[in-house]
Coordinates of C-alpha atoms and ligand atoms in Angstrom, one line a residue:
X1 CA -38.9 24.9 79.3
X2 CA -35.4 24.8 78.8
X3 CA -34.4 23.1 82.5
X4 CA -30.6 22.2 81.9
X5 CA -28.2 23.4 84.8
X6 CA -26.1 25.4 83.6
X7 CA -23.0 27.3 85.0
X8 CA -24.0 30.7 85.6
X9 CA -21.6 32.5 88.3
X10 CA -18.2 32.2 89.2
X11 CA -17.3 32.9 93.1
X12 CA -13.6 33.4 94.4
X13 CA -13.2 32.7 98.5
X14 CA -11.5 36.2 99.8
X15 CA -8.3 34.3 100.3
X16 CA -8.6 34.1 96.9
X17 CA -8.5 37.3 97.0
X18 CA -5.3 39.6 95.0
X19 CA -3.0 41.6 97.2
X20 CA -1.9 42.9 94.5
X21 CA -2.1 45.5 92.0
X22 CA -0.3 45.3 88.6
X23 CA 1.5 48.3 87.3
X24 CA 1.5 47.4 83.5
X25 CA 4.1 50.1 82.2
X26 CA 7.0 47.3 82.9
X27 CA 5.6 45.3 80.9
X28 CA 5.3 47.5 78.2
X29 CA 7.5 47.5 74.8
X30 CA 8.1 51.6 75.7
X31 CA 7.2 53.7 78.8
X32 CA 3.9 56.0 78.5
X33 CA 5.8 60.0 78.6
X34 CA 5.9 62.4 81.2
X35 CA 3.6 65.0 82.0
X36 CA 4.8 68.3 81.8
X37 CA 4.5 71.4 83.9
X38 CA 2.0 73.4 82.8
X39 CA 4.5 76.6 83.2
X40 CA 7.8 75.5 82.6
X41 CA 6.6 72.3 80.0
X42 CA 9.6 70.1 81.7
X43 CA 8.1 66.6 83.6
X44 CA 7.1 67.0 86.7
X45 CA 8.1 65.6 89.3
X46 CA 7.0 64.5 92.7
X47 CA 7.7 68.4 95.3
X48 CA 4.8 69.3 91.4
X49 CA 2.1 66.9 92.5
X50 CA 2.5 67.0 96.6
X51 CA 0.1 69.9 97.3
X52 CA -2.5 67.8 95.1
X53 CA -2.1 64.3 95.9
X54 CA -0.9 62.6 99.1
X55 CA 3.4 60.7 98.4
X56 CA 2.2 57.6 98.8
X57 CA -0.1 58.1 95.9
X58 CA 2.5 60.4 93.6
X59 CA 5.2 57.0 94.1
X60 CA 2.3 54.9 92.5
X61 CA 2.1 57.0 89.4
X62 CA 5.9 57.0 89.1
X63 CA 6.5 53.2 89.6
X64 CA 8.4 51.6 87.1
X65 CA 7.4 47.6 90.5
X66 CA 5.4 45.5 89.3
X67 CA 3.3 44.4 91.4
X68 CA 2.9 47.0 94.4
X69 CA 1.4 45.1 97.4
X70 CA -2.2 46.1 98.6
X71 CA -2.5 47.1 102.3
X72 CA -3.8 45.3 104.8
X73 CA -6.1 48.7 105.9
X74 CA -7.2 48.7 102.2
X75 CA -8.0 45.3 102.1
X76 CA -9.9 45.3 105.0
X77 CA -12.8 47.6 103.7
X78 CA -12.3 45.7 99.8
X79 CA -13.5 42.9 101.7
X80 CA -16.7 43.9 102.0
X81 CA -17.5 43.2 98.7
X82 CA -14.7 41.7 96.8
X83 CA -13.8 39.7 95.0
X84 CA -16.8 40.6 92.7
X85 CA -18.5 38.1 91.2
X86 CA -18.2 36.8 87.2
X87 CA -21.0 35.7 85.5
X88 CA -22.4 33.3 82.1
X89 CA -24.9 34.8 80.1
X90 CA -26.6 32.0 78.9
X91 CA -29.7 33.3 78.8
X92 CA -28.2 37.7 76.7
X93 CA -26.6 34.6 74.0
X94 CA -29.6 32.3 74.1
X95 CA -31.6 35.8 73.1
X96 CA -28.4 37.0 70.8
X97 CA -28.7 33.1 69.4
X98 CA -25.3 33.8 69.8
X99 CA -23.1 30.0 69.7
X100 CA -20.8 32.8 71.1
X101 CA -19.6 32.7 75.4
X102 CA -20.0 36.4 77.3
X103 CA -19.1 36.3 80.1
X104 CA -19.1 40.3 83.2
X105 CA -17.8 41.0 85.6
X106 CA -20.2 42.2 87.8
X107 CA -18.8 45.2 90.1
X108 CA -21.8 46.7 90.4
X109 CA -21.5 45.0 93.5
X110 CA -19.8 47.5 96.2
X111 CA -21.5 50.1 98.5
X112 CA -21.1 52.6 95.9
X113 CA -22.8 50.1 93.0
X114 CA -19.5 51.0 90.8
X115 CA -16.1 50.0 90.2
X116 CA -14.4 53.0 92.0
X117 CA -14.7 51.8 95.0
X118 CA -11.2 49.9 93.9
X119 CA -9.9 53.8 93.6
X120 CA -11.7 55.6 96.3
X121 CA -10.9 53.5 99.6
X122 CA -7.0 52.6 98.9
X123 CA -6.4 56.7 98.1
X124 CA -8.4 57.7 101.6
X125 CA -6.4 54.9 103.8
X126 CA -2.7 57.5 101.7
X127 CA -4.1 60.4 102.3
X128 CA -5.2 59.6 106.1
X129 CA -2.6 58.0 106.9
X130 CA -0.3 61.3 105.7
X131 CA -2.7 63.6 107.4
X132 CA -5.6 65.5 104.9
X133 CA -8.0 66.6 106.6
X134 CA -10.2 66.6 103.7
X135 CA -10.6 65.4 99.8
X136 CA -11.6 67.3 96.6
X137 CA -13.6 66.4 93.3
X138 CA -15.5 66.1 91.0
X139 CA -18.1 63.8 90.0
X140 CA -19.7 63.3 86.5
X141 CA -23.3 61.0 86.6
X142 CA -22.4 60.8 90.5
X143 CA -20.9 57.6 90.7
X144 CA -17.6 58.9 91.7
X145 CA -18.6 61.3 93.5
X146 CA -20.4 58.3 95.6
X147 CA -17.3 56.3 96.2
X148 CA -14.8 59.3 97.7
X149 CA -18.2 59.9 99.2
X150 CA -18.1 56.8 101.2
X151 CA -14.2 56.2 101.6
X152 CA -14.0 59.7 103.3
X153 CA -16.9 58.4 105.3
X154 CA -14.9 55.3 106.5
X155 CA -10.9 56.8 106.9
X156 CA -12.8 60.1 108.8
X157 CA -12.3 62.5 106.3
X158 CA -14.2 65.4 104.9
X159 CA -15.2 65.1 101.2
X160 CA -16.6 67.8 99.2
X161 CA -17.7 67.4 95.1
X162 CA -18.3 69.3 92.4
X163 CA -20.6 68.0 89.9
X164 CA -20.9 68.4 86.1
X165 CA -24.1 70.9 86.3
X166 CA -26.2 69.3 83.7
X167 CA -26.2 65.5 86.0
X168 CA -27.3 67.7 89.2
X169 CA -29.7 68.2 87.9
X170 CA -30.6 65.4 86.4
X171 CA -29.4 63.1 89.2
X172 CA -30.6 64.1 92.7
X173 CA -30.6 60.3 94.0
X174 CA -26.7 60.8 93.5
X175 CA -26.3 63.9 95.0
X176 CA -27.8 62.6 97.9
X177 CA -26.1 59.6 98.7
X178 CA -22.9 61.7 98.4
X179 CA -24.9 63.2 100.7
X180 CA -25.9 60.5 103.7
X181 CA -22.3 59.9 103.2
X182 CA -21.1 63.0 104.9
X183 CA -20.0 65.1 101.9
X184 CA -21.2 68.1 100.6
X185 CA -22.1 69.0 96.8
X186 CA -21.6 71.8 94.5
X187 CA -23.6 72.4 91.4
X188 CA -20.6 73.3 88.1
X189 CA -19.7 75.7 87.2
X190 CA -20.1 77.4 91.0
X191 CA -19.7 80.3 92.6
X192 CA -17.1 79.2 95.4
X193 CA -14.3 79.2 92.9
X194 CA -12.8 81.8 91.1
X195 CA -12.3 79.5 87.3
X196 CA -16.3 78.2 88.5
X197 CA -17.0 82.6 89.2
X198 CA -14.7 82.8 85.7
X199 CA -15.9 79.6 83.5
X200 CA -19.6 80.4 84.4
X201 CA -19.8 83.4 83.3
X202 CA -20.3 82.3 79.6
X203 CA -24.1 80.7 79.6
X204 CA -22.3 77.8 76.6
X205 CA -20.5 76.4 79.9
X206 CA -24.2 76.4 81.7
X207 CA -24.3 73.0 81.5
X208 CA -21.0 72.1 82.9
X209 CA -18.1 69.6 82.2
X210 CA -16.0 67.5 83.9
X211 CA -13.4 69.7 82.9
X212 CA -14.3 72.7 84.8
X213 CA -15.8 70.6 87.6
X214 CA -12.0 69.3 88.1
X215 CA -10.5 73.1 87.3
X216 CA -12.9 74.0 91.1
X217 CA -11.9 70.9 92.3
X218 CA -8.3 71.3 92.2
X219 CA -8.2 74.8 92.7
X220 CA -10.1 74.7 96.0
X221 CA -7.3 71.7 97.1
X222 CA -4.1 74.4 95.8
X223 CA -5.1 76.4 97.9
X224 CA -5.4 74.7 101.7
X225 CA -2.8 73.1 103.2
X226 CA -4.8 70.2 104.7
X227 CA -6.5 69.8 101.7
X228 CA -5.9 67.7 98.9
X229 CA -7.6 66.3 95.6
X230 CA -8.3 63.0 94.4
X231 CA -8.9 62.3 90.8
X232 CA -11.8 59.0 89.4
X233 CA -9.7 58.0 86.8
X234 CA -7.1 59.0 84.1
X235 CA -4.1 58.8 86.6
X236 CA -1.8 55.8 86.4
X237 CA -2.6 55.2 90.6
X238 CA -6.1 54.9 89.8
X239 CA -5.9 52.6 87.1
X240 CA -3.5 50.2 88.4
X241 CA -5.6 50.5 92.2
X242 CA -8.5 49.1 89.6
X243 CA -6.4 46.1 88.4
X244 CA -8.2 43.9 91.6
X245 CA -11.1 43.4 88.1
X246 CA -8.7 42.4 85.3
X247 CA -6.8 40.2 87.7
X248 CA -9.5 38.7 89.6
X249 CA -11.0 37.8 86.6
X250 CA -8.4 35.3 85.0
X251 CA -9.0 33.2 87.9
X252 CA -12.2 33.0 86.9
X253 CA -12.6 32.6 83.8
X254 CA -9.4 29.4 84.7
X255 CA -12.5 27.7 86.1
X256 CA -15.0 28.5 83.9
X257 CA -12.3 26.5 81.1
X258 CA -12.4 29.6 78.9
X259 CA -10.0 31.8 77.7
X260 CA -11.3 35.1 76.0
X261 CA -10.6 36.5 72.1
X262 CA -12.8 39.6 72.7
X263 CA -12.2 42.0 76.0
X264 CA -14.2 44.3 75.2
X265 CA -14.9 47.8 78.3
X266 CA -16.3 51.3 78.3
X267 CA -14.1 53.6 78.5
X268 CA -14.5 57.5 80.4
X269 CA -11.2 57.9 81.6
X270 CA -9.6 54.6 81.2
X271 CA -9.8 52.9 84.7
X272 CA -12.4 49.6 84.5
X273 CA -11.3 49.2 81.5
X274 CA -7.0 49.2 82.1
X275 CA -8.5 47.8 85.4
X276 CA -10.2 44.2 83.5
X277 CA -8.0 44.9 81.2
X278 CA -4.5 44.9 81.4
X279 CA -3.8 41.7 83.4
X280 CA -5.0 40.1 79.9
X281 CA -3.0 42.4 78.0
X282 CA 0.7 41.0 80.1
X283 CA -0.5 37.3 78.8
X284 CA -0.9 38.6 76.1
X285 CA 2.9 40.6 75.4
X286 CA 3.8 37.2 77.0
X287 CA 2.7 35.0 74.2
X288 CA 0.4 33.5 75.8
X289 CA -3.2 34.6 75.1
X290 CA -4.3 36.7 72.1
X291 CA -7.4 38.6 72.8
X292 CA -8.3 41.1 71.4
X293 CA -9.3 44.5 73.6
X294 CA -11.1 47.1 72.5
X295 CA -12.4 50.1 73.8
X296 CA -16.1 50.6 73.8
X297 CA -16.8 54.6 73.7
X298 CA -19.6 57.2 72.7
X299 CA -20.2 58.7 69.7
X300 CA -20.5 62.0 70.9
X301 CA -16.7 62.2 73.5
X302 CA -14.5 59.4 71.4
X303 CA -11.6 60.5 72.4
X304 CA -9.1 57.1 71.0
X305 CA -11.2 57.5 67.6
X306 CA -12.3 61.4 66.8
X307 CA -9.3 62.7 68.4
X308 CA -5.4 63.6 68.8
X309 CA -2.5 62.3 70.7
X310 CA -1.2 65.2 72.0
X311 CA -0.2 67.1 75.1
X312 CA -3.3 68.6 76.9
X313 CA -4.4 69.9 79.4
X314 CA -6.8 67.3 82.3
X315 CA -8.8 70.3 82.9
X316 CA -10.8 72.9 81.0
X317 CA -8.9 76.1 83.1
X318 CA -5.7 74.7 82.4
X319 CA -4.3 74.5 86.0
X320 CA -3.2 70.8 85.8
X321 CA -0.2 68.9 84.2
X322 CA 0.0 68.8 80.6
X323 CA -0.3 64.9 79.7
X324 CA 0.1 63.2 76.5
X325 CA -3.3 62.5 75.4
X326 CA -5.8 61.3 73.4
X327 CA -8.1 64.8 73.6
X328 CA -10.7 66.1 71.9
X329 CA -9.7 69.7 73.5
X330 CA -9.8 70.9 77.2
X331 CA -12.5 73.3 75.6
X332 CA -14.2 70.6 74.1
X333 CA -17.8 70.1 76.7
X334 CA -19.7 66.8 75.3
X335 CA -24.0 66.9 75.0
X336 CA -25.1 66.5 77.9
X337 CA -25.7 62.5 77.0
X338 CA -27.0 60.1 80.0
X339 CA -23.0 58.1 80.8
X340 CA -22.2 61.2 82.4
X341 CA -18.7 59.5 82.9
X342 CA -17.8 58.2 80.0
X343 CA -18.3 62.8 79.2
X344 CA -14.1 63.3 79.4
X345 CA -12.6 65.2 77.0
X346 CA -9.5 63.1 77.4
X347 CA -8.2 59.0 77.6
X348 CA -6.1 58.4 80.5
X349 CA -2.1 58.7 78.9
X350 CA -1.5 54.9 79.4
X351 CA -4.5 54.1 77.7
X352 CA -3.8 56.4 74.6
X353 CA 0.1 55.2 74.6
X354 CA -0.8 51.5 75.2
X355 CA -3.7 52.3 72.0
X356 CA -0.6 54.4 70.2
X357 CA 1.1 50.6 70.0
X358 CA -1.6 49.2 68.4
X359 CA -1.8 46.8 71.8
X360 CA -5.7 47.3 71.4
X361 CA -9.1 48.8 69.3
X362 CA -11.4 51.6 70.2
X363 CA -15.0 51.8 68.6
X364 CA -17.5 54.4 69.4
X365 CA -21.4 53.4 70.4
X366 CA -24.1 55.9 69.7
X367 CA -26.1 56.0 72.9
X368 CA -29.4 54.7 71.5
X369 CA -27.8 51.4 70.6
X370 CA -27.2 51.0 74.1
X371 CA -29.6 51.2 75.5
X372 CA -31.4 49.1 73.5
X373 CA -28.2 46.6 73.8
X374 CA -28.9 47.5 77.9
X375 CA -32.8 46.6 77.7
X376 CA -32.4 43.2 75.9
X377 CA -29.4 42.8 78.6
X378 CA -31.5 43.6 82.0
X379 CA -34.5 41.9 80.3
X380 CA -32.1 38.9 80.2
X381 CA -29.4 38.7 83.1
X382 CA -31.7 41.0 85.3
X383 CA -29.4 43.5 85.7
X384 CA -30.1 47.6 84.9
X385 CA -26.6 48.5 84.2
X386 CA -25.2 52.1 84.5
X387 CA -25.4 54.0 80.9
X388 CA -21.7 53.8 80.7
X389 CA -20.8 49.8 80.3
X390 CA -24.5 49.6 78.0
X391 CA -21.5 51.4 75.5
X392 CA -19.5 47.8 77.0
X393 CA -22.6 45.9 76.5
X394 CA -23.9 47.4 72.5
X395 CA -20.8 46.1 71.9
X396 CA -19.8 42.6 72.9
X397 CA -23.5 41.9 71.4
X398 CA -22.1 43.4 68.0
X399 CA -18.8 40.8 68.4
X400 CA -21.3 38.0 69.4
X401 CA -23.5 38.9 66.7
X402 CA -20.5 38.4 64.4
X403 CA -19.9 35.2 65.3
X404 CA -22.8 34.4 63.8
X405 CA -22.4 35.0 61.1
X406 CA -18.3 33.1 61.1
X407 CA -18.5 31.0 63.4
X408 CA -15.1 32.1 64.5
X409 CA -14.5 31.1 68.3
X410 CA -15.6 33.7 70.5
X411 CA -15.4 34.3 73.4
X412 CA -16.0 37.5 75.1
X413 CA -15.1 39.3 78.2
X414 CA -17.1 42.3 79.7
X415 CA -16.9 44.8 82.9
X416 CA -20.3 44.8 84.6
X417 CA -18.8 48.1 86.0
X418 CA -21.5 49.9 87.5
X419 CA -25.7 49.2 88.0
X420 CA -28.1 51.7 86.7
X421 CA -30.7 52.6 89.6
X422 CA -30.0 55.8 89.4
X423 CA -30.0 56.4 86.3
X424 CA -34.0 54.9 85.6
X425 CA -34.9 58.7 84.2
X426 CA -32.8 57.3 81.1
X427 CA -34.2 54.7 80.9
X428 CA -37.7 56.1 81.1
X429 CA -36.4 58.5 78.2
X430 CA -35.6 55.7 75.6
X431 CA -38.7 53.7 76.5
X432 CA -40.6 56.6 75.9
X433 CA -38.8 57.1 72.6
X434 CA -37.3 60.0 73.6
X435 CA -34.3 59.3 73.2
X436 CA -31.8 60.8 70.3
X437 CA -28.8 60.8 69.2
X438 CA -26.4 63.9 69.2
X439 CA -24.4 63.7 65.7
X440 CA -21.3 66.1 66.6
X441 CA -20.0 68.2 63.6
X442 CA -16.6 68.1 62.3
X443 CA -16.0 71.7 63.2
X444 CA -16.8 70.8 66.8
X445 CA -14.3 68.9 67.2
X446 CA -12.2 71.2 65.2
X447 CA -12.6 74.1 66.7
X448 CA -11.9 72.8 70.3
X449 CA -8.5 71.3 68.9
X450 CA -8.2 74.3 68.2
X451 CA -7.0 75.7 71.2
X452 CA -4.8 72.9 72.4
X453 CA -1.7 74.0 73.9
X454 CA 1.8 74.4 72.5
X455 CA 4.2 72.5 73.0
X456 CA 7.7 71.9 71.6
X457 CA 8.2 68.6 70.1
Ligands
PLP1 C1 -17.0 56.6 86.5 C2 -17.5 55.6 85.6 C3 -17.2 55.1 84.1 C4 -16.1 55.9 83.3 O1 -15.1 55.8 83.8 P1 -13.7 55.2 83.2 O2 -12.4 56.1 84.5 O3 -13.5 55.2 82.5 O4 -14.2 53.2 84.0 C5 -17.6 54.1 83.0 N1 -18.5 53.4 84.7 C6 -18.8 53.8 85.0 C7 -20.5 52.7 86.3 C8 -18.0 54.6 86.2 O5 -19.2 54.9 87.5

């Protein structure tokens, strides 16, 4: 037995917690293309978004300020679980026999068990401040629904959630947790909205998708004056709120005396990955470090590696503004893989733009490789990861094993953005040998891309 005492956990004090969010837009060589109005095809203005979002968030969405102050009322709530710990994965490294050093920033310590409260809390805060009575939203696996329900409970807002059908059926405990926080949950497609009734009539839509659930939540917000909508990923202001993760990680890696050579994160809509990597990308752009920044996406929903960079709708029914992003097409219905949070047809416009600029890379990972990595992680590090970050862990392991071959100095930083306590049926399926990797045919990708909206260049 090895009794060496090793530094394993890097903890910041409360007064070291960042008090600003970092906006990367002013530091990029060019700004991302603007969202377009779906009817007029010209850039959307604040007035177009006002029925859906409070003005403070709209201003953050288009802000070119490098730093945006976190309100005291939000910092107060953040302190319940922030600063979050950074761990060095010594025992995983040892099991892999790798000279690479692997660090993971653990966001599963939040009340919802993921990074999502970093943005649900400020979103609910600004809505409350501007007089919103109720928030609507979609949720996949249920993490975002849980995070928003928690934030709404804190600030006294009503909350109504449309959950993707496949996840609603497979993960009842998330629904129960959302209800415990006082929100209501509907299986999407539902018969409560016009789009839900329309799309639900097609049996191919039975399992639902994030795109359909977004359409339902947006419809209800757009048609009720006291109701607004909250999105858990994709938009600039959401990515902005998550940058507290990377800012903390930077301080913690400095405590460890290390500089990352690889930053890997899973990408659904891109928010935890952006939150972890953007503060480091600033360092990279200014020449102080040069990590490879790599997005890990599911092989069955690979918007960066198999999608096109084009204007598309954020939802299935075509109600949202058109966003220039990597997309598989708003009609694409991903297979019901376990990482429900990664089953989104598009990627954040900001991430897509940065990817196009060549400032980051992406790799697709099949889910059985992810769960093999997750099992090895759980048995060495003692945390059962959510299915989404298993993609990042799998990629971290790929890189750590490469380092073993090449002997190259490798310091990997990843975000363990949530725990998997509500996803144990997926582990059960994997451990019984019943999990499969669905191959998506080129025809299926091509068919969904054929309905991209026509936008003049
Ligand atoms: C929602 C979620 C994701 C996917 O969303 P991103 O915006 O890409 O971060 C990933 N992991 C967890 C744990 C989630 O809850």
